[in-house]
PDB file of C-alpha atoms in Angstrom:
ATOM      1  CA  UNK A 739     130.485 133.850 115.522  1.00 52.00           C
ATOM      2  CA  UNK A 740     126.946 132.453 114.251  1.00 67.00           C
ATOM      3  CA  UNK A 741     124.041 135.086 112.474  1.00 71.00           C
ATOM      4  CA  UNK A 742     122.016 133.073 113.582  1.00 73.00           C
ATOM      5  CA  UNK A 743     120.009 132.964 117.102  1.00 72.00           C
ATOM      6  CA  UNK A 744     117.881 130.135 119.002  1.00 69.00           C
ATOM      7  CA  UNK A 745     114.423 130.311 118.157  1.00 57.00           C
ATOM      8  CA  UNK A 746     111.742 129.750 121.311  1.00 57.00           C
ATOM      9  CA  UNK A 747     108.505 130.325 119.115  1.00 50.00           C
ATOM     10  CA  UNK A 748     105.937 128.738 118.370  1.00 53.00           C
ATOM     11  CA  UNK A 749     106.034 128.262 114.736  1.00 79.00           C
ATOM     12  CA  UNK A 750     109.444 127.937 114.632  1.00 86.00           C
ATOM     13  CA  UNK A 751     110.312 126.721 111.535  1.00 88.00           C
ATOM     14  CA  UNK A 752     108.834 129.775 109.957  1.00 89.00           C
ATOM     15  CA  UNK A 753     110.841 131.508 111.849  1.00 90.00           C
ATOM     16  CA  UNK A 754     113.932 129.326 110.632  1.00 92.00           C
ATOM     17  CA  UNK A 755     113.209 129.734 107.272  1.00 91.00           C
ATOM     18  CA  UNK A 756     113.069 133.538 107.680  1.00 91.00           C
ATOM     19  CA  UNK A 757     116.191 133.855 109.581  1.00 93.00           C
ATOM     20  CA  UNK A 758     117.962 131.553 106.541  1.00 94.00           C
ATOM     21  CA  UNK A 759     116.361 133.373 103.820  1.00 90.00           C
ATOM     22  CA  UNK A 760     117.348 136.982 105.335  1.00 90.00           C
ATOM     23  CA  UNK A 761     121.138 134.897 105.561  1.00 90.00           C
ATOM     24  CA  UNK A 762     120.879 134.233 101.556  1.00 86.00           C
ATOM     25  CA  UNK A 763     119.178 137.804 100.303  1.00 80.00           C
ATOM     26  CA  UNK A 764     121.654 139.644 102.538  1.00 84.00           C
ATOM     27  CA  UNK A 765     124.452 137.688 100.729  1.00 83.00           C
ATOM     28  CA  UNK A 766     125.691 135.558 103.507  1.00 90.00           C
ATOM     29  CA  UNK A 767     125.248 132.497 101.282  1.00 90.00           C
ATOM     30  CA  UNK A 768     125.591 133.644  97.616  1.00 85.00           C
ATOM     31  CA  UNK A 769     124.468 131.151  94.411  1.00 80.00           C
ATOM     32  CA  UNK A 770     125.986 127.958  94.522  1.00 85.00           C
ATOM     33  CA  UNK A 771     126.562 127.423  98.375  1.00 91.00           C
ATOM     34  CA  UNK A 772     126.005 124.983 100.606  1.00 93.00           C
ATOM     35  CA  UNK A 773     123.711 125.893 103.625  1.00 94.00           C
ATOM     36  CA  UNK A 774     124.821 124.204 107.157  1.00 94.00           C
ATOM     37  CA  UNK A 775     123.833 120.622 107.044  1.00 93.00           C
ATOM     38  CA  UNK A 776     121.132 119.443 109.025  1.00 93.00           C
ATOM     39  CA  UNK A 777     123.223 118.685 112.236  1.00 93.00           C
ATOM     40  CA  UNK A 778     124.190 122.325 112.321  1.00 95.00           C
ATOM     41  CA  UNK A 779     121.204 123.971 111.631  1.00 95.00           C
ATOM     42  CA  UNK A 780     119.750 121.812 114.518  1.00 95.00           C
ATOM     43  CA  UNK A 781     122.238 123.180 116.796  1.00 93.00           C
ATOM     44  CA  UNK A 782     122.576 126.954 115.829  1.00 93.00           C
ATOM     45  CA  UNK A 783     119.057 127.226 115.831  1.00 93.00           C
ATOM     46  CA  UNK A 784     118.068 125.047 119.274  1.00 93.00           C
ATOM     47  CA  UNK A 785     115.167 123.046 116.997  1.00 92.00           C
ATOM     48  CA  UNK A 786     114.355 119.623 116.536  1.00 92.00           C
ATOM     49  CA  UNK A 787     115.118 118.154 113.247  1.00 93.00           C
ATOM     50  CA  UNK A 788     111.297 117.906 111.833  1.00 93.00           C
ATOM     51  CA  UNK A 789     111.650 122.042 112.265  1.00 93.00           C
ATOM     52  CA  UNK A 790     114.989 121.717 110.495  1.00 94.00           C
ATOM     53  CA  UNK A 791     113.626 120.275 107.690  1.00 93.00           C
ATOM     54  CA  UNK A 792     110.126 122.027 107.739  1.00 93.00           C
ATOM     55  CA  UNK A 793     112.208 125.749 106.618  1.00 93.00           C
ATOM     56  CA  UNK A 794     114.395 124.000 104.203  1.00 94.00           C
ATOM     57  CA  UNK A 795     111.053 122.728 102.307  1.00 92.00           C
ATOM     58  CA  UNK A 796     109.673 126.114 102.843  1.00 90.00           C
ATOM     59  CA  UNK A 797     113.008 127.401 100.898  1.00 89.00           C
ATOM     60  CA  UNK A 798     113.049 125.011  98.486  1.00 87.00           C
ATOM     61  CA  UNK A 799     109.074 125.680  97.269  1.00 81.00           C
ATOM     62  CA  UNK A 800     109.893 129.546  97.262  1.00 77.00           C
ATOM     63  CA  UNK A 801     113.154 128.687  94.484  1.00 77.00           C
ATOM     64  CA  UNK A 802     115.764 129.890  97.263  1.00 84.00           C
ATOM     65  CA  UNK A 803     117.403 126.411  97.219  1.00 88.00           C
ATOM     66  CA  UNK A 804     117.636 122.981  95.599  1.00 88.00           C
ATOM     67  CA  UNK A 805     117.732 119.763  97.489  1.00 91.00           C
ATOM     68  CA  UNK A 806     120.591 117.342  96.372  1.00 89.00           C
ATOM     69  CA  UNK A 807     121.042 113.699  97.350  1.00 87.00           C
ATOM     70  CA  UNK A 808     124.005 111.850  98.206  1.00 81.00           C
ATOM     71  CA  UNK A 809     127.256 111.809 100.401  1.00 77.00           C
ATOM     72  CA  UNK A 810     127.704 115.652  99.165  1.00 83.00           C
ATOM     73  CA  UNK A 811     124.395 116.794  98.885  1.00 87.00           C
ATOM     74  CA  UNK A 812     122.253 118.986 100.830  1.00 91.00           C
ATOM     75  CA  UNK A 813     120.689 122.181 100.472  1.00 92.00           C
ATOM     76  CA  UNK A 814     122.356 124.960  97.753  1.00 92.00           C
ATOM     77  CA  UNK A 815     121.471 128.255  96.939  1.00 89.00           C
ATOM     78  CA  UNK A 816     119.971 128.897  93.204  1.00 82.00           C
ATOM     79  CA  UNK A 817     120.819 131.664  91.276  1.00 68.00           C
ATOM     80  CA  UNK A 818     117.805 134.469  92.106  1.00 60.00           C
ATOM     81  CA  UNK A 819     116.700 134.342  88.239  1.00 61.00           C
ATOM     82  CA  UNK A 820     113.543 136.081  86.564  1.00 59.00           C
ATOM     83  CA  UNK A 821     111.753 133.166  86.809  1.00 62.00           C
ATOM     84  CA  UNK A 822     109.885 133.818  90.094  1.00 62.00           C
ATOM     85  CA  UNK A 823     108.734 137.134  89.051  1.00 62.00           C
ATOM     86  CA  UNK A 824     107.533 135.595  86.092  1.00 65.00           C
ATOM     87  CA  UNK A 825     105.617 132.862  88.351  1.00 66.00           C
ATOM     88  CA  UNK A 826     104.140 135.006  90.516  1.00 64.00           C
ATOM     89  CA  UNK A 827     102.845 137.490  87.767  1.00 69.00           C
ATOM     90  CA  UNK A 828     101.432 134.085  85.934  1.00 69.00           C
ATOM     91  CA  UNK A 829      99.743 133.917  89.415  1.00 69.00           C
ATOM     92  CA  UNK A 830      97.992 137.039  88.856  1.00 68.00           C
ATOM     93  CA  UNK A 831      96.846 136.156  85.324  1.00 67.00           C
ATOM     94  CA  UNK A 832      95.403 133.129  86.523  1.00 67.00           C
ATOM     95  CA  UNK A 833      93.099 134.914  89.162  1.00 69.00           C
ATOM     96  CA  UNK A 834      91.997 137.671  86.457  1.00 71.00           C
ATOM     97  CA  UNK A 835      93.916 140.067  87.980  1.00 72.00           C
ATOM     98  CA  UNK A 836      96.512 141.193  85.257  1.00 72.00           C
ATOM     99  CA  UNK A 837      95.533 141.338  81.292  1.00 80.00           C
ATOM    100  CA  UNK A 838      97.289 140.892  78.138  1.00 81.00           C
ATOM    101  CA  UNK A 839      96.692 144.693  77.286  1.00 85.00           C
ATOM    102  CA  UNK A 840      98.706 145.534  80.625  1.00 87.00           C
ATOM    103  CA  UNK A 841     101.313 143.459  80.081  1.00 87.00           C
ATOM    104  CA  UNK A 842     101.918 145.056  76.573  1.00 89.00           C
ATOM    105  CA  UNK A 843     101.591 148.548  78.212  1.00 92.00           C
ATOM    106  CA  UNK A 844     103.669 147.950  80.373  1.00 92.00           C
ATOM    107  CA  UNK A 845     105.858 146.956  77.631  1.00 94.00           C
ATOM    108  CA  UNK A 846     105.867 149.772  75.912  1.00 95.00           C
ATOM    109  CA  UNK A 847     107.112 152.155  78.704  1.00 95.00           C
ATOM    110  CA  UNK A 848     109.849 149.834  79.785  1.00 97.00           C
ATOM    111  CA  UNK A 849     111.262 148.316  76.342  1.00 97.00           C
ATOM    112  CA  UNK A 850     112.380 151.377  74.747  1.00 98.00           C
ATOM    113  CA  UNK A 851     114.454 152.828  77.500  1.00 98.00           C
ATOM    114  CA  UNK A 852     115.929 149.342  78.128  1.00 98.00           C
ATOM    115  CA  UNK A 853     117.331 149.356  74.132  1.00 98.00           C
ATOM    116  CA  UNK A 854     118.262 153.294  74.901  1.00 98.00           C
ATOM    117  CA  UNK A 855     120.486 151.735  77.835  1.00 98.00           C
ATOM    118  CA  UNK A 856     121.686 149.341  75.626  1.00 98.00           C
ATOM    119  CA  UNK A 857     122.683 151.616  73.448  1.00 98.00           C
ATOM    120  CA  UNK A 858     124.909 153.548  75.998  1.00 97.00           C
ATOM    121  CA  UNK A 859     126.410 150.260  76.856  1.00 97.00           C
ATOM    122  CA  UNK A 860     126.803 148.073  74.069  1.00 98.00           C
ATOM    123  CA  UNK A 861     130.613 146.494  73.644  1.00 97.00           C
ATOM    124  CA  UNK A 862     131.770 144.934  70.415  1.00 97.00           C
ATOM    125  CA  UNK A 863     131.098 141.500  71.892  1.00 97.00           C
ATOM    126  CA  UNK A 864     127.561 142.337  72.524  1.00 97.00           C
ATOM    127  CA  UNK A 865     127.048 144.035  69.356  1.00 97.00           C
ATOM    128  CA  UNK A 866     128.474 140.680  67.879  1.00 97.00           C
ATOM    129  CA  UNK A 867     125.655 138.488  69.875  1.00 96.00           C
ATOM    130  CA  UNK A 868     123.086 140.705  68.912  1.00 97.00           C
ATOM    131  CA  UNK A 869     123.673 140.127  65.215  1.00 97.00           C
ATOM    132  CA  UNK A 870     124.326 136.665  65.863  1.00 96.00           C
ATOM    133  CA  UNK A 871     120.705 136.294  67.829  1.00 96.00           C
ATOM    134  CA  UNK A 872     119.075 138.608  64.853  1.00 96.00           C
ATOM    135  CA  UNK A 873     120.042 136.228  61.877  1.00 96.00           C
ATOM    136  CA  UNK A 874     118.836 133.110  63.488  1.00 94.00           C
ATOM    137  CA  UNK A 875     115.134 134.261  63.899  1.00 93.00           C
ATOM    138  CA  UNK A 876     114.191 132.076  61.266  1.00 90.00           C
ATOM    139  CA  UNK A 877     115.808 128.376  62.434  1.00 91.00           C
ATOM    140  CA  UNK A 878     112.710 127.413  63.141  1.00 88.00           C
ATOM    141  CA  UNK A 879     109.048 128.167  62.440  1.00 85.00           C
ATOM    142  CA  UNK A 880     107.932 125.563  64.824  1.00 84.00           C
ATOM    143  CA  UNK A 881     106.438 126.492  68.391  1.00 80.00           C
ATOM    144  CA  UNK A 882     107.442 127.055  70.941  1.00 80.00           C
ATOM    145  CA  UNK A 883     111.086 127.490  69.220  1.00 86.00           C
ATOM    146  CA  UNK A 884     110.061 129.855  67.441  1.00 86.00           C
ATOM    147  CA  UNK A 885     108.998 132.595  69.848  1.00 85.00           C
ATOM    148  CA  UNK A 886     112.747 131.556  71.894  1.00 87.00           C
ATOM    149  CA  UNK A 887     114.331 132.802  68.480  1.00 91.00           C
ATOM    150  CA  UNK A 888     112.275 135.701  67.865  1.00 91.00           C
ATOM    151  CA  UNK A 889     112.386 136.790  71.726  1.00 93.00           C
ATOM    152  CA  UNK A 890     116.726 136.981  71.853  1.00 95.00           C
ATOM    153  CA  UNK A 891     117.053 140.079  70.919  1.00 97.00           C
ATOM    154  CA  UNK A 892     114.881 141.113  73.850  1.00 96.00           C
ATOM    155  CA  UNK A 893     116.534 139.220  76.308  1.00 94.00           C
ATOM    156  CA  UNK A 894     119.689 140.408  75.233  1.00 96.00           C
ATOM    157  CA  UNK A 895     119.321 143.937  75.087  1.00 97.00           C
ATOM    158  CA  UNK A 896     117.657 143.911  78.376  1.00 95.00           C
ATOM    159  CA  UNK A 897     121.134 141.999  79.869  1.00 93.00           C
ATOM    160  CA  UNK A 898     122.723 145.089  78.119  1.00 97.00           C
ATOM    161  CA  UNK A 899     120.776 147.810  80.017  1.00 96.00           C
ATOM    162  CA  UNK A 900     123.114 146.971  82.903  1.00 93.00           C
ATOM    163  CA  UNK A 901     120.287 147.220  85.180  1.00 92.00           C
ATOM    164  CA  UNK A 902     119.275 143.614  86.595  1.00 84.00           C
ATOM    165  CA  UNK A 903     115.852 144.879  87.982  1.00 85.00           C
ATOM    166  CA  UNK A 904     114.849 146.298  84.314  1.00 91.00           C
ATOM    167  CA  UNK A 905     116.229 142.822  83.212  1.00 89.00           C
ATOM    168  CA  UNK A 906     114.477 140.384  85.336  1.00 84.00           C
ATOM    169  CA  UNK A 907     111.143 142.680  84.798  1.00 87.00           C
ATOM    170  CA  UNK A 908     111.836 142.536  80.653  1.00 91.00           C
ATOM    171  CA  UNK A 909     112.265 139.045  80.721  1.00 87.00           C
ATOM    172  CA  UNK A 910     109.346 138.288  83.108  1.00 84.00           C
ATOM    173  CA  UNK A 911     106.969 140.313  80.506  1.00 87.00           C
ATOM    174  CA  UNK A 912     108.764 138.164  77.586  1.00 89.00           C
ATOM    175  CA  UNK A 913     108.056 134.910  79.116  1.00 84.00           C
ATOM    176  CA  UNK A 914     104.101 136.066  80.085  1.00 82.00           C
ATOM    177  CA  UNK A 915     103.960 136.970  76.718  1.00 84.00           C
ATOM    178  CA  UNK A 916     105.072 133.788  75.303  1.00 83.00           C
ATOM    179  CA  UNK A 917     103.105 131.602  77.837  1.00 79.00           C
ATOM    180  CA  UNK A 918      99.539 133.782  76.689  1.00 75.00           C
ATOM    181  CA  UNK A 919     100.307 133.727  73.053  1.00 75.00           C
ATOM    182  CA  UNK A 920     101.425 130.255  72.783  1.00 74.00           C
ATOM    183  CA  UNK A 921      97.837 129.376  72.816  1.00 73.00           C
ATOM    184  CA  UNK A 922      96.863 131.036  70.004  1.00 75.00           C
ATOM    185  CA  UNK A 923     100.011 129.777  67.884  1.00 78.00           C
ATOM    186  CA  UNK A 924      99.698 132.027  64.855  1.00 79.00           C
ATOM    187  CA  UNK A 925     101.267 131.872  61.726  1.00 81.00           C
ATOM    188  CA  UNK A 926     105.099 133.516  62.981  1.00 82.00           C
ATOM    189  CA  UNK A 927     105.206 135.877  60.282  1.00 82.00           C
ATOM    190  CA  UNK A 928     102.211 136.924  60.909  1.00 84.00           C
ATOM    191  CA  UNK A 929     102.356 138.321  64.700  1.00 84.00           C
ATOM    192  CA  UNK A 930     106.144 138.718  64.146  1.00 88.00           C
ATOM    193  CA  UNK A 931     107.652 139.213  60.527  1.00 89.00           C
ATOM    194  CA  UNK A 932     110.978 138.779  59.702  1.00 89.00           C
ATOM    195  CA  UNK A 933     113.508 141.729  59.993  1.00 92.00           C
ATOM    196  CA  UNK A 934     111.349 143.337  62.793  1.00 94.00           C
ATOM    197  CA  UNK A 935     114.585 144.111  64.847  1.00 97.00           C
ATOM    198  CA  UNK A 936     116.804 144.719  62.146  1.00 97.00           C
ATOM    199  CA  UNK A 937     116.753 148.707  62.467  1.00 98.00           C
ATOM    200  CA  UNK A 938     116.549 148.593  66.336  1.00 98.00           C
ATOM    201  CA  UNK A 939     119.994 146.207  66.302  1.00 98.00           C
ATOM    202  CA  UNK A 940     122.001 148.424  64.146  1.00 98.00           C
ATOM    203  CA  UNK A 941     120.813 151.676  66.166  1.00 98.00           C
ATOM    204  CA  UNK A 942     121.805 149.723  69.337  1.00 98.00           C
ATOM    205  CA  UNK A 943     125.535 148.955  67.634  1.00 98.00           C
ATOM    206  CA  UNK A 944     125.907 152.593  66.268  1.00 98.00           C
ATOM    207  CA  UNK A 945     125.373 153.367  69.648  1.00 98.00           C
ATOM    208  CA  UNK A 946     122.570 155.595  68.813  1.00 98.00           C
ATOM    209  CA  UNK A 947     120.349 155.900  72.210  1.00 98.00           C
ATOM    210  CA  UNK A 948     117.636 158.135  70.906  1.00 98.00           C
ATOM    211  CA  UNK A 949     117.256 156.347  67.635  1.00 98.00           C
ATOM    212  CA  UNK A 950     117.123 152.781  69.292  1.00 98.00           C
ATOM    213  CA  UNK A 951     114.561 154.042  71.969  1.00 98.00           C
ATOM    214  CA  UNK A 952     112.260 155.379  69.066  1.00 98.00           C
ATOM    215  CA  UNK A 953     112.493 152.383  67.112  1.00 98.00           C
ATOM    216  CA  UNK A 954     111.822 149.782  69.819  1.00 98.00           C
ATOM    217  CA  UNK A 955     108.440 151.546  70.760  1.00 97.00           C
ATOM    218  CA  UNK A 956     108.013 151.428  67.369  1.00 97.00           C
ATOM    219  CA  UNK A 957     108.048 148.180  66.692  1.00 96.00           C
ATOM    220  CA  UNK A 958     106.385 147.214  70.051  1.00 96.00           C
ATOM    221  CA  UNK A 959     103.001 149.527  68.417  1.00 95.00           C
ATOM    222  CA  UNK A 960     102.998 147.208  65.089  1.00 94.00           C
ATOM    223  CA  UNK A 961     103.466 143.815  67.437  1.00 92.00           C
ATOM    224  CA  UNK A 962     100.693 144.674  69.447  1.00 91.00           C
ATOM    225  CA  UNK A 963      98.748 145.483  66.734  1.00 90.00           C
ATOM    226  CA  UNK A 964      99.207 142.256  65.279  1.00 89.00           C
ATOM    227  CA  UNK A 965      98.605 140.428  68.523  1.00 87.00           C
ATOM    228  CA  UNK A 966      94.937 142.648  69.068  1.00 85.00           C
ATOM    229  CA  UNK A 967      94.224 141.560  65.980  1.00 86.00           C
ATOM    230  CA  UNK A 968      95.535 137.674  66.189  1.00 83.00           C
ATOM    231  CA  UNK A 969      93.467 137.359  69.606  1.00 80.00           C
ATOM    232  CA  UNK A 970      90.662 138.791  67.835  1.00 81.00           C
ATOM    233  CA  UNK A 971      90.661 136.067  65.335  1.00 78.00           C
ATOM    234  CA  UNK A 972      91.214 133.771  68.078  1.00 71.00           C
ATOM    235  CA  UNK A 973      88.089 134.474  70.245  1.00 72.00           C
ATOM    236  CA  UNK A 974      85.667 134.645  67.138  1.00 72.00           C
ATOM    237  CA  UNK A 975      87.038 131.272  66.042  1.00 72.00           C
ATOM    238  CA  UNK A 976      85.811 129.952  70.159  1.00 69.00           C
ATOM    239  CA  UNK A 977      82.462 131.833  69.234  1.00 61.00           C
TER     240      UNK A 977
END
């Protein structure tokens, strides 16, 4: 029994590459598998092979899957990551149509209930990574490995929510952030101090939802205080 069925349209390697995708969102192929080879597809779907091989490209350009070469290669699903949010909201920066002050807005509603879910949820080898992740802020004062360091907490926290959506949207806003800023490269301690996390982390391990949710919109007010006033400095240096 196939889930797939012939296609007589037109454009109908669109209409492969829709019928696949639906296949790999509705879990049919998961991360990591193989999709029929070429042959196959050719003969589930009733298409020539230049339609074959028109949806796989169209899959491959949207992330879905990764080409490989050789006697076992072929076309695998990737691992739906953050990353293509993250691309398509770089998209919309590009065009003027989404600002740094909305980005840090947004920030600020989303961050602090992501550490209060945290909270809720951390485990004592969490708790252990987030300390880990909080002492080595300093490795390196060098860019761009210096906004990675300074950014773990973040990304970790938002794993520990337990909710993927809030995590793929906190880490989409973390990697905008990083890719608008990196321009500017201030001085680290300057736009991010040392320590910054140091209350939110221990409200996060003592479990303390409430606390952890104040504290993170906290310290999301002084960073984007800092980074008004580092763009600021920025655009009358341009002048």
């Amino acid at each position: 029994m196939h889930i797939f069925k012939p296609i007589k349209q037109i454009r109908a390697s669109s209409e492969v590459g829709q019928q696949l995708k639906n296949a790999i969102l509705d879990g049919e192929y998961k991360a990591g598998d193989k999709l029929p080879s070429e042959r196959e597809l050719i003969e589930l779907f009733q298409v020539s092979r230049t339609v074959v091989r028109e949806a796989i490209k169209s899959l491959e350009a949207g992330g879905l899957v990764e080409i490989r070469q050789g006697a076992t290669g072929g076309a695998f699903v990737k691992h739906l990551t953050f990353e293509r949010l993250s691309d398509a909201c770089q998209d919309l920066f590009l065009m003027g149509k989404l600002s740094l002050p909305e980005l840090c807005q947004a920030r600020m509603l989303i961050e602090p209930q992501v550490a209060r879910m945290a909270a809720k949820n951390c485990t004592p080898e969490q708790a252990k990574a987030l300390q880990e992740a909080n002492s080595h802020e300093s490795d390196s004062l060098a860019y761009p490995e210096t906004v990675i360091l300074r950014s773990q907490v973040h990304y970790l926290l938002a794993e520990m929510s337990g909710n993927r959506f809030l995590e793929a949207i906190v880490k989409s806003l973390l990697v905008l952030l990083s890719n608008q800023t990196t321009k500017f490269q201030p001085p680290t301690d300057e736009i991010h101090p040392l320590g910054l996390h140091d209350v939110i982390v221990e409200a996060v391990i003592a479990k303390d939802g409430a606390k952890a949710e104040a504290e993170m919109f906290a310290h999301l007010e002084d960073f984007n205080r800092r980074l008004i006033e580092i763009e600021r400095k920025y655009m009358d240096k341009r002048a």
